[in-house]
Short mmCIF file of C-alpha atoms in Angstrom, two decimals:
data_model
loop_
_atom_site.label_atom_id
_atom_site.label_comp_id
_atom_site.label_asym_id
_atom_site.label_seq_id
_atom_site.Cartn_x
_atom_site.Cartn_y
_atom_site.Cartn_z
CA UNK A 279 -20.79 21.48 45.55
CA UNK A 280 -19.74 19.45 48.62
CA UNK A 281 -22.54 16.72 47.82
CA UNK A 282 -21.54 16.52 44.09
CA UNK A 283 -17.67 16.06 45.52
CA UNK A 284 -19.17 12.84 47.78
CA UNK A 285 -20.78 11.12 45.27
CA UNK A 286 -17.92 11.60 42.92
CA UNK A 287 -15.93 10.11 45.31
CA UNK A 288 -17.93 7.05 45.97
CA UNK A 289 -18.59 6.42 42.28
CA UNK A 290 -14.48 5.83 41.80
CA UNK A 291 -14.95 4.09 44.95
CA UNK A 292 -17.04 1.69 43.74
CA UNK A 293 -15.66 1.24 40.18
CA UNK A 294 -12.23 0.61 41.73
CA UNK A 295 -14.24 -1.93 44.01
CA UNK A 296 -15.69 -3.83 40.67
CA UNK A 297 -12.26 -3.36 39.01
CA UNK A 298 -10.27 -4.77 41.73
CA UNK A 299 -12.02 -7.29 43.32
CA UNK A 300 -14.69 -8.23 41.03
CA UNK A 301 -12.47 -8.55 38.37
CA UNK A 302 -8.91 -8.09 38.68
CA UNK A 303 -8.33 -10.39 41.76
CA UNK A 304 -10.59 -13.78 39.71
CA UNK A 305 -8.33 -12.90 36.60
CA UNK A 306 -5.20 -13.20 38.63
CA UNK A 307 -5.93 -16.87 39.36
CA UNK A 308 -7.80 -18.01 36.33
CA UNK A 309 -11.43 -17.99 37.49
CA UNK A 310 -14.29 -16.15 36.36
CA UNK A 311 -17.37 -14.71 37.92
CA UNK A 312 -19.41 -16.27 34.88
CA UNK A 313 -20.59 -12.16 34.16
CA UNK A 314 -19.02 -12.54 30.75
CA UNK A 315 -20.40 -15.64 29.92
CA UNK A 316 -23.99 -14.16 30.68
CA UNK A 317 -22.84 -11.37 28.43
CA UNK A 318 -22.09 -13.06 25.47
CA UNK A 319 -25.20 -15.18 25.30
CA UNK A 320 -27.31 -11.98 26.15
CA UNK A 321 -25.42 -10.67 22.81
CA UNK A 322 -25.82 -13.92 20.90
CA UNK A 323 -29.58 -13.30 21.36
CA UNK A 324 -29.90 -9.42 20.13
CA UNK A 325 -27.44 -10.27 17.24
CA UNK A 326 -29.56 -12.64 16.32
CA UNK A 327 -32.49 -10.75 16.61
CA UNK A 328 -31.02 -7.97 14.46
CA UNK A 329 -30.28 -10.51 11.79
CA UNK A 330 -33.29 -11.96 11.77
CA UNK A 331 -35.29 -8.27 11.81
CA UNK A 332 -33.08 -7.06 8.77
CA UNK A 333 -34.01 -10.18 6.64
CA UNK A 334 -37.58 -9.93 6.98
CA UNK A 335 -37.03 -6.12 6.63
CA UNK A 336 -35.09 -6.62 3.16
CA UNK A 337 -37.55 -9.11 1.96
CA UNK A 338 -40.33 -6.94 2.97
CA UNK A 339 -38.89 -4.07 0.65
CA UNK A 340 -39.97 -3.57 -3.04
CA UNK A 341 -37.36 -4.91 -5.67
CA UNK A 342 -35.48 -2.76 -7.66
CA UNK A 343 -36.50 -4.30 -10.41
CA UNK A 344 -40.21 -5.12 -9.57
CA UNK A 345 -41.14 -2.11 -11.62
CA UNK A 346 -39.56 -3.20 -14.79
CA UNK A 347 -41.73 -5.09 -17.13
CA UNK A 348 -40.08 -8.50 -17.41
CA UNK A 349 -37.66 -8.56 -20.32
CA UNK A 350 -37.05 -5.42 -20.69
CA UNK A 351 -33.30 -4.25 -20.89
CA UNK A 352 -32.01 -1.57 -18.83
CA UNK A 353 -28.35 -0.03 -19.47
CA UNK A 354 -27.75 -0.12 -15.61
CA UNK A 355 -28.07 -3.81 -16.14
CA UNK A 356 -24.49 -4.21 -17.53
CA UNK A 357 -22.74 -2.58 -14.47
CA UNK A 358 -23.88 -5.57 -12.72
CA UNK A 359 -21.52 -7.61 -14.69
CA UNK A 360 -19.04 -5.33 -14.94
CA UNK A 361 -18.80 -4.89 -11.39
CA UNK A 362 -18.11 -9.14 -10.97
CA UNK A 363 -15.56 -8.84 -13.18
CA UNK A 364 -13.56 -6.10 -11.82
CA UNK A 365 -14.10 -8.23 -8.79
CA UNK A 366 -12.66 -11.25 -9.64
CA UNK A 367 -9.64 -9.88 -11.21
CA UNK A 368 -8.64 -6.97 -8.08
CA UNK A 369 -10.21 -9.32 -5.33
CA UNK A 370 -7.59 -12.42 -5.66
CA UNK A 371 -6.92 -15.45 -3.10
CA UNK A 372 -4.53 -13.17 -2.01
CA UNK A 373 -5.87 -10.11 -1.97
CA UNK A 374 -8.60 -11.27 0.33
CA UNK A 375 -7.30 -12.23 3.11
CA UNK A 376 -6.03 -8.75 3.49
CA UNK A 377 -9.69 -7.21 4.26
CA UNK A 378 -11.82 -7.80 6.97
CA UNK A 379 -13.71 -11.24 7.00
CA UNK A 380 -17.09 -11.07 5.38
CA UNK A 381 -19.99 -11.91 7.92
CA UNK A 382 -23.31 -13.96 8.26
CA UNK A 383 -24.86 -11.64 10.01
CA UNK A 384 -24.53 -7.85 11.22
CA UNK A 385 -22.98 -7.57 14.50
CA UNK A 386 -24.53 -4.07 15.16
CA UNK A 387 -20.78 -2.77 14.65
CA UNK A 388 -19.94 -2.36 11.50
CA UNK A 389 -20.85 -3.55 8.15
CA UNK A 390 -18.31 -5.85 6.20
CA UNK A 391 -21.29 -7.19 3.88
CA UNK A 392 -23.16 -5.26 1.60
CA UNK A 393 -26.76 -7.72 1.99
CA UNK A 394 -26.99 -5.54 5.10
CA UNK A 395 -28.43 -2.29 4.48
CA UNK A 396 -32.07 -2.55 5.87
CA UNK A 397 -32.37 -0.53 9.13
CA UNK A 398 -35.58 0.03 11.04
CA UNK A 399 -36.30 2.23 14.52
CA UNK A 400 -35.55 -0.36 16.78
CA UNK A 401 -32.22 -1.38 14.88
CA UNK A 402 -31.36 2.25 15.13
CA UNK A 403 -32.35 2.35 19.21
CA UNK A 404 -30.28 -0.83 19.65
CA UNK A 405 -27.57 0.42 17.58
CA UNK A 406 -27.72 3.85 19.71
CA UNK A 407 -27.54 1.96 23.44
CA UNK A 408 -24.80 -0.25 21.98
CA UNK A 409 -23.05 2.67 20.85
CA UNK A 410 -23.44 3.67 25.11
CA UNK A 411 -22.63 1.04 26.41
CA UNK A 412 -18.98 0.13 24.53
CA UNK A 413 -17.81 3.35 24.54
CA UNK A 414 -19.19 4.97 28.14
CA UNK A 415 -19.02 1.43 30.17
CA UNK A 416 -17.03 -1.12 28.41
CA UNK A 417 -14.25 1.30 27.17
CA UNK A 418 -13.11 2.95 30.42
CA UNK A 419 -13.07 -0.22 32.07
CA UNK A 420 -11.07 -2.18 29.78
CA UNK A 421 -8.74 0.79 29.43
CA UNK A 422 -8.54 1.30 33.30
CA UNK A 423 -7.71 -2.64 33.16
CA UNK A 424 -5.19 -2.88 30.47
CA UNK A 425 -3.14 0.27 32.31
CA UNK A 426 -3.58 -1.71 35.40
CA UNK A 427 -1.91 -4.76 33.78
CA UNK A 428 0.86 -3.28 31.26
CA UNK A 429 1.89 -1.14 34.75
CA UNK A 430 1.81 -4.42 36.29
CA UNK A 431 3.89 -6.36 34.04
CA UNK A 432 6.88 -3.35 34.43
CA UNK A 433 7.09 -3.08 37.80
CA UNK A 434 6.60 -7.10 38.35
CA UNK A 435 9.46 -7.97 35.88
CA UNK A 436 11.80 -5.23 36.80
CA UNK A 437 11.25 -6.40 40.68
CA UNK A 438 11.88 -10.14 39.50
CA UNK A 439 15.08 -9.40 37.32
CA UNK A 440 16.69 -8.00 40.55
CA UNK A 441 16.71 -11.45 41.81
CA UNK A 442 19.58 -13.53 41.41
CA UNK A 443 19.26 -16.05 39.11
CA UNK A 444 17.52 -19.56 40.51
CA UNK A 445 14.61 -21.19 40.32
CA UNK A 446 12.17 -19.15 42.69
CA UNK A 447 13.40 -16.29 39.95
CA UNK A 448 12.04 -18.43 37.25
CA UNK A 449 8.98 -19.48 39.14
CA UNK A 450 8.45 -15.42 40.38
CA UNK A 451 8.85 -14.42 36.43
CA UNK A 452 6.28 -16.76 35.29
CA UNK A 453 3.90 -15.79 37.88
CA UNK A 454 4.03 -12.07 37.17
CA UNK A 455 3.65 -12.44 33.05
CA UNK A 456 0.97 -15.13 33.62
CA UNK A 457 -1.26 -12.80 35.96
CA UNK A 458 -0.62 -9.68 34.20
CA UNK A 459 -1.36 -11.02 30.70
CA UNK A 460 -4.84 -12.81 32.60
CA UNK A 461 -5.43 -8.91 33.25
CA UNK A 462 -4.93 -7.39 30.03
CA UNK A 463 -7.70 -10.37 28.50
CA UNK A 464 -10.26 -8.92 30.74
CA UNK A 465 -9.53 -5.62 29.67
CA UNK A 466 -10.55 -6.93 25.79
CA UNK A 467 -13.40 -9.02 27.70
CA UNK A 468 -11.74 -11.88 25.95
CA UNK A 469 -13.42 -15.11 26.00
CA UNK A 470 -10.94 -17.77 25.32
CA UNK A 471 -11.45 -21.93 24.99
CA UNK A 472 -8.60 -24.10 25.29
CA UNK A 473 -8.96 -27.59 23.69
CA UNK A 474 -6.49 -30.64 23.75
CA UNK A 475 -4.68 -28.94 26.89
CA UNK A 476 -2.56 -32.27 27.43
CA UNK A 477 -0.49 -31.32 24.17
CA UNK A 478 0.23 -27.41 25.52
CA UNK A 479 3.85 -26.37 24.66
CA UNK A 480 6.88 -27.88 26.72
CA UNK A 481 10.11 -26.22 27.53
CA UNK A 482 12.64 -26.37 25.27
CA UNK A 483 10.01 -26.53 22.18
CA UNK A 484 8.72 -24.14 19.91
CA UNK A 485 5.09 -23.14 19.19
CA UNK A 486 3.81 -21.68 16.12
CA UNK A 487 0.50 -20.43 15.26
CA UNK A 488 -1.90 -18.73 12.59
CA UNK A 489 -1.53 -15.10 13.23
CA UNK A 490 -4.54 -13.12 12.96
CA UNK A 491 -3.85 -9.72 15.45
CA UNK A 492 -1.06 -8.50 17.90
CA UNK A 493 -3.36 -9.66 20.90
CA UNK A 494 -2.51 -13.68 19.71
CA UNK A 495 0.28 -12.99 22.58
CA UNK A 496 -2.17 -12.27 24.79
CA UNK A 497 -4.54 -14.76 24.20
CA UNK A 498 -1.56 -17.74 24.38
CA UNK A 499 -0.05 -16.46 27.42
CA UNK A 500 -3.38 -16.37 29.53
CA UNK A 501 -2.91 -20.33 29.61
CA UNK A 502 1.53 -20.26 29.72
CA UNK A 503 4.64 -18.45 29.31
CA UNK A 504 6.30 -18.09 26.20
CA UNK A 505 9.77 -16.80 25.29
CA UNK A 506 8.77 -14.01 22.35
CA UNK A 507 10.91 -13.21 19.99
CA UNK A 508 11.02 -10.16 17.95
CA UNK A 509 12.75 -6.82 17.27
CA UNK A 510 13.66 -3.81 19.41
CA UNK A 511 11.89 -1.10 19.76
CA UNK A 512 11.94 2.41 20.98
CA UNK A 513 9.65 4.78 23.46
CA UNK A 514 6.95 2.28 25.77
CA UNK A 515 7.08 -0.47 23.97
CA UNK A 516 10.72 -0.53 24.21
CA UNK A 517 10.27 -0.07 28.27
CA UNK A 518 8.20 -3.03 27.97
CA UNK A 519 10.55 -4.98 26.28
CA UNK A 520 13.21 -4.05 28.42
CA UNK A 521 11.69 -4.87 31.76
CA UNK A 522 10.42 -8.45 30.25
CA UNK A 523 13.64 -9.06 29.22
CA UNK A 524 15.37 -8.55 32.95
CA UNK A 525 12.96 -11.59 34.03
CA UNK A 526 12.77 -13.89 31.30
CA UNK A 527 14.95 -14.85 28.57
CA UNK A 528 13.34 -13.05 25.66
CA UNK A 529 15.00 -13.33 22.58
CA UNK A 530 14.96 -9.61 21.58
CA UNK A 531 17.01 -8.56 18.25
CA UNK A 532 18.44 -4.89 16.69
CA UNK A 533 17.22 -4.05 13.39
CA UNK A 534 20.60 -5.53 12.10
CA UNK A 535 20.46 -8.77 13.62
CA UNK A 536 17.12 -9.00 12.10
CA UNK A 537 18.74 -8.80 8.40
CA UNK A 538 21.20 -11.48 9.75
CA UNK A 539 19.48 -14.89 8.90
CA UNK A 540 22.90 -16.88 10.61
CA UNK A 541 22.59 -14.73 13.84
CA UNK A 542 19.09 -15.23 13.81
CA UNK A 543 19.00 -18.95 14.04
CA UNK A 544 22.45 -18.89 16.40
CA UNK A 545 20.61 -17.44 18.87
CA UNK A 546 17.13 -19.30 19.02
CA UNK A 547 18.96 -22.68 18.56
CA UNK A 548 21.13 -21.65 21.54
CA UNK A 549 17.65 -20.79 23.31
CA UNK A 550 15.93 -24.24 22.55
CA UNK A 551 18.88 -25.99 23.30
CA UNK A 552 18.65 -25.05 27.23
CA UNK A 553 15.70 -27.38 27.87
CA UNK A 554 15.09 -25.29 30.96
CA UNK A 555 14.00 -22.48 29.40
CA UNK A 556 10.22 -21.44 28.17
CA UNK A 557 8.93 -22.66 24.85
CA UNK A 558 9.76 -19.61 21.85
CA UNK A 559 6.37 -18.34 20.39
CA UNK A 560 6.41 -17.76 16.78
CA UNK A 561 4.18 -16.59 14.78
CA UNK A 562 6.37 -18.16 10.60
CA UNK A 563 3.67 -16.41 8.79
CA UNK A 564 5.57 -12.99 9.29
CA UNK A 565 1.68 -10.81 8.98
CA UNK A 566 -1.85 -11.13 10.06
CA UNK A 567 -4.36 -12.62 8.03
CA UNK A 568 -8.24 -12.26 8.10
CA UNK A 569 -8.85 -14.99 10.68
CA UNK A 570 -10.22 -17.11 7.12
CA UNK A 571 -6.53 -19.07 6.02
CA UNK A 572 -3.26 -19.72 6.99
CA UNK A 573 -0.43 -18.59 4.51
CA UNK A 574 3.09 -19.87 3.65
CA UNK A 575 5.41 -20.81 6.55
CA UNK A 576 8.57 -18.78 6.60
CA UNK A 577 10.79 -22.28 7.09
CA UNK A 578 13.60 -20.23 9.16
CA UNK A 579 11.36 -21.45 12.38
CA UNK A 580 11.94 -25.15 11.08
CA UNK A 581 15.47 -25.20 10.55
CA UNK A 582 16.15 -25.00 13.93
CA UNK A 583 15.33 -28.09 15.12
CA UNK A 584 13.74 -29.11 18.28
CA UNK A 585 9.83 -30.22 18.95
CA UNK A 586 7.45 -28.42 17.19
CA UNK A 587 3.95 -27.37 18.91
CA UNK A 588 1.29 -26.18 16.34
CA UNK A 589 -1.24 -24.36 17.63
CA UNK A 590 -4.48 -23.15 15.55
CA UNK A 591 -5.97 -20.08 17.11
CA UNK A 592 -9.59 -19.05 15.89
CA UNK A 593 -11.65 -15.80 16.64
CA UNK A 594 -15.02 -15.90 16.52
CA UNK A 595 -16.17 -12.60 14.24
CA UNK A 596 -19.79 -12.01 15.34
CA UNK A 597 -18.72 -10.19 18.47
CA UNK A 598 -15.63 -7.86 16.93
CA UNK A 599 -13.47 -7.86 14.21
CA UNK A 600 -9.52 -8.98 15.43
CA UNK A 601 -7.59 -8.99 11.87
CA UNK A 602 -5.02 -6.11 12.66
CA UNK A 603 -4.67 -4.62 8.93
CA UNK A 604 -1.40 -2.58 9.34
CA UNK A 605 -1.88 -0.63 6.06
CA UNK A 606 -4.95 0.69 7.48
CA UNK A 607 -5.00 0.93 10.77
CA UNK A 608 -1.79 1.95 13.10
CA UNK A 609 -1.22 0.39 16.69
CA UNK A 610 -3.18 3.06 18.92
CA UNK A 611 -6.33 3.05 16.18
CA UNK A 612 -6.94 -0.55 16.18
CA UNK A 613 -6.84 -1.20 19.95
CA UNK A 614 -8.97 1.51 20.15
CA UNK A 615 -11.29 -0.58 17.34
CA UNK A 616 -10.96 -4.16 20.23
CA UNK A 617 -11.51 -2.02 23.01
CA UNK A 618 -14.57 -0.77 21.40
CA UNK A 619 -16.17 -4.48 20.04
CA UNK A 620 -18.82 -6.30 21.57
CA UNK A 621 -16.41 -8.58 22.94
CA UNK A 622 -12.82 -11.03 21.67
CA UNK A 623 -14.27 -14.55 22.03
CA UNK A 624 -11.65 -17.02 20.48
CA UNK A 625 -11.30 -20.92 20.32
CA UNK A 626 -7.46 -22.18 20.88
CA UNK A 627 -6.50 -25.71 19.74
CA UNK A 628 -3.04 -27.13 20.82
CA UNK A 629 -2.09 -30.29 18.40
CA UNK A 630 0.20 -32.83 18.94
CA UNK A 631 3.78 -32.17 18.98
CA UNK A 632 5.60 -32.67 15.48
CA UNK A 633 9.23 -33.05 14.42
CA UNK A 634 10.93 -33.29 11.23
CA UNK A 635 10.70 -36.49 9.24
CA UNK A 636 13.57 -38.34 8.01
CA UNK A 637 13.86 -36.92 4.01
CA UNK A 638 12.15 -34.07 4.94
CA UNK A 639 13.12 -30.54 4.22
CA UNK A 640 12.62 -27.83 6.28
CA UNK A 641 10.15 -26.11 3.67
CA UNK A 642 8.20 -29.37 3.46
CA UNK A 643 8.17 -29.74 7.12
CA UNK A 644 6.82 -25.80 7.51
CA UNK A 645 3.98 -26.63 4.67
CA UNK A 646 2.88 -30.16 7.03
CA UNK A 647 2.46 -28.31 10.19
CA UNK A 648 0.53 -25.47 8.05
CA UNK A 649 -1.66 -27.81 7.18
CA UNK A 650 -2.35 -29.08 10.37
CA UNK A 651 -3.08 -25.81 11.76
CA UNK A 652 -4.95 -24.94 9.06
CA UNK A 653 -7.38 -28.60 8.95
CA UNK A 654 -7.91 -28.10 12.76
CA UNK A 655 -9.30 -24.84 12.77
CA UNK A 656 -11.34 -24.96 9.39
CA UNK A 657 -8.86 -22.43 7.59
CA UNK A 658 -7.99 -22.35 4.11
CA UNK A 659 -4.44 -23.68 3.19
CA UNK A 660 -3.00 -21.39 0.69
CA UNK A 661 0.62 -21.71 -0.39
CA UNK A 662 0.95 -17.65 -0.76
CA UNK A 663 3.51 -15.82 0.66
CA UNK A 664 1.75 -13.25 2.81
CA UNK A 665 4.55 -10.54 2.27
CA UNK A 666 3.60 -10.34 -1.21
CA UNK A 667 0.40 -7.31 -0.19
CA UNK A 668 3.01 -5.02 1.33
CA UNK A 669 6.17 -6.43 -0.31
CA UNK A 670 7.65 -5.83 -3.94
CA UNK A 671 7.17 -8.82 -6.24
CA UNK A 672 11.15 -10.49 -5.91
CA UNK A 673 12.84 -10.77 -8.79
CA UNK A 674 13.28 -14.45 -8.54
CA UNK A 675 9.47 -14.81 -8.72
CA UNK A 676 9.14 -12.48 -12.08
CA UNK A 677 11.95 -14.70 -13.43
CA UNK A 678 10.13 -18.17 -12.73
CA UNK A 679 7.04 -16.03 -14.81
CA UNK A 680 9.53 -14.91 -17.73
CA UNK A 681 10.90 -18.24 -18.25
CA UNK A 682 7.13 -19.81 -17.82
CA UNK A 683 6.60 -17.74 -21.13
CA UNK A 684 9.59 -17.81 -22.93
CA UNK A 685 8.52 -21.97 -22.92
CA UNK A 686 5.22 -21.24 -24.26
CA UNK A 687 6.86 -18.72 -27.08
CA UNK A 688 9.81 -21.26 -27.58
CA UNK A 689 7.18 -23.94 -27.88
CA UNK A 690 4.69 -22.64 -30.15
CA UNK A 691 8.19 -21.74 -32.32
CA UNK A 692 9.00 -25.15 -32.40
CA UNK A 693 5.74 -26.42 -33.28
CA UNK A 694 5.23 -24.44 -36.50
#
């Protein structure tokens, strides 16, 4: 009994060892081992193994129609079509960008396209130690991380907001969010590439991005601090907020305030207006979408005013699946699906700084930077209004339909 007790005690000795210093202590001042570069191309050459292996498995397989004389007409033949059409009339532009994104190859997690159904032994055995090794390696160490780091990020910012306010504060607060969001990235084994670094958000600016999962935050503040912006909430989350908001000038709102469009826009002009203070991070689309497009621009972010910093942020989907889809999935279910994935590798552009055109309205302006977001990172541009999944149709919209057809009726009237 006293043996087993010893080497208990010097496994957690040496995990902490490999979580502290081996990890922990590089993320705390940007560098990296190169360990998680070695794992991702190790997994970039068994994915692509798999995906080669099912292929010549599927072609290897009899057709399901290779017994059929040629010609001949089967009833199951007309599901076929039936199926398409049901398709193309549930599965709109809209529609899709609400599921996850459809993938070139399987990523030995799950399944998001139905060409990949072929499984042999050695799928299955490589399925089975991937299955070990995210859930009895990778899991308790990114968990034990991202405790580390969200503990971290309390006690650092409530320290900090005792301080009176000067510039070591300042320079003490952006230390503490910068290291401890660096910590929580290695807990996702996040792989992130910055490009165009020289156009990075200034103070007194605001960035916007394509929003594909709660963890954007965290992947933007590994490389700067950002003011956030957002609601209130209760129970940790709210103990988060709190403690962030002693250090840094936040811009946190109650539910009401939220409702309040005039309060709204008081308050963040008031915030860009002090050019000392961080850049706001907003995120106009208002919901995550499947890491494919970029929806409408709420224009509240571009009446403002100010410098505008687009950024186009773009997860890679071989290694994990980062859409959050909120009707499906809550909060606790979904990390649990990232801290479970191969890996979060993700490409981050910052463009050029834009500002409002003489002319221009703030809805044109909003649709301009879209479409820069949208060009850089290879995203479709649709004009939707993301809200409209989880949202009911506004009345203003089934009026502009009404109207469309009252023309047609008055029209056709006319003409005869």
């Amino acid at each position: 009994m006293e043996d087993m007790w010893c080497v208990a005690v010097g496994i957690f000795h040496a995990w902490m060892f490999v979580v502290l210093f081996l990890i922990m202590l590089p993320a705390m001042f940007g560098l990296s081992l190169g360990v998680t570069g070695v794992y991702i191309q190790i997994l970039v050459q068994v994915l692509e193994w798999a995906t080669v292996r099912i292929q010549r498995g599927r072609e290897e397989q009899p057709s399901l129609r290779s017994s059929q004389a040629e010609g001949e007409f089967a009833l199951s033949d007309a599901f076929y079509f039936y199926k398409k059409g049901l398709e193309s009339i549930v599965d709109d532009q809209v529609t899709q960008r609400f599921s996850s994104e459809e993938l070139a190859s399987w990523n030995l997690l799950t399944r998001t396209n139905q060409n990949f159904r072929y499984i042999s032994l050695r799928l299955t055995v490589f399925w089975g130690v991937g299955v070990f090794v995210r859930y009895c390696v990778l899991f308790p160490l990114r968990i034990t991380l991202a405790l580390i780091g969200l503990s971290w990020l309390v006690m650092g910012t409530i320290l900090v907001g005792i301080l009176p306010e000067s510039s070591a504060k300042n320079w003490l607060s952006e230390l503490v969010h910068l290291t401890c969001y660096r910590i929580c990235a290695r807990g996702l084994s996040a792989t992130i590439h910055y490009h165009n670094r020289e156009n990075r958000p200034r103070k007194g600016g605001i960035c916007v991005a394509n929003h594909t999962s709660p963890i954007d935050v965290v992947i933007l503040a590994n490389d700067g601090c950002y003011a956030m912006v957002g609601q209130i909430h209760g129970g940790l989350l709210g103990v988060i907020q709190r403690s962030m908001v002693r250090a840094c000038p936040h811009v946190w709102f109650e539910r009401s305030e939220m409702k309040d469009r005039h309060a709204v826009t008081s308050r963040l002009t008031a915030h860009i207006a002090a050019k000392t203070k961080l850049p706001i991070l907003i995120f106009p689309e208002g919901t995550c979408i499947n890491n494919t497009s970029v929806m409408m621009f709420k224009k509240g972010s571009f009446e403002i005013g100010g410098t505008i910093y687009p950024v186009t942020i773009k997860y890679d989907p071989r290694f994990g699946d980062a859409f959050w889809n909120s009707s499906k999935y809550n909060m606790v279910s979904y990390l649990l699906r990232m801290m479970t994935s191969w890996a979060i590798v993700v490409n981050v552009w910052y463009l050029p700084p834009m500002t409002i055109q003489e002319g221009e309205d703030a809805a044109r302006f909003a649709n301009r930077v879209k479409s820069a977001i949208a060009h850089q990172g290879g995203l479709l541009d649709l004009p939707w209004d993301g809200g409209l999944k989880r949202q009911k149709v506004k009345d203003s919209y089934k009026e502009e339909q009404q109207k469309m057809y009252s023309s047609i009726i008055v029209g056709q009237n006319g003409s005869s």
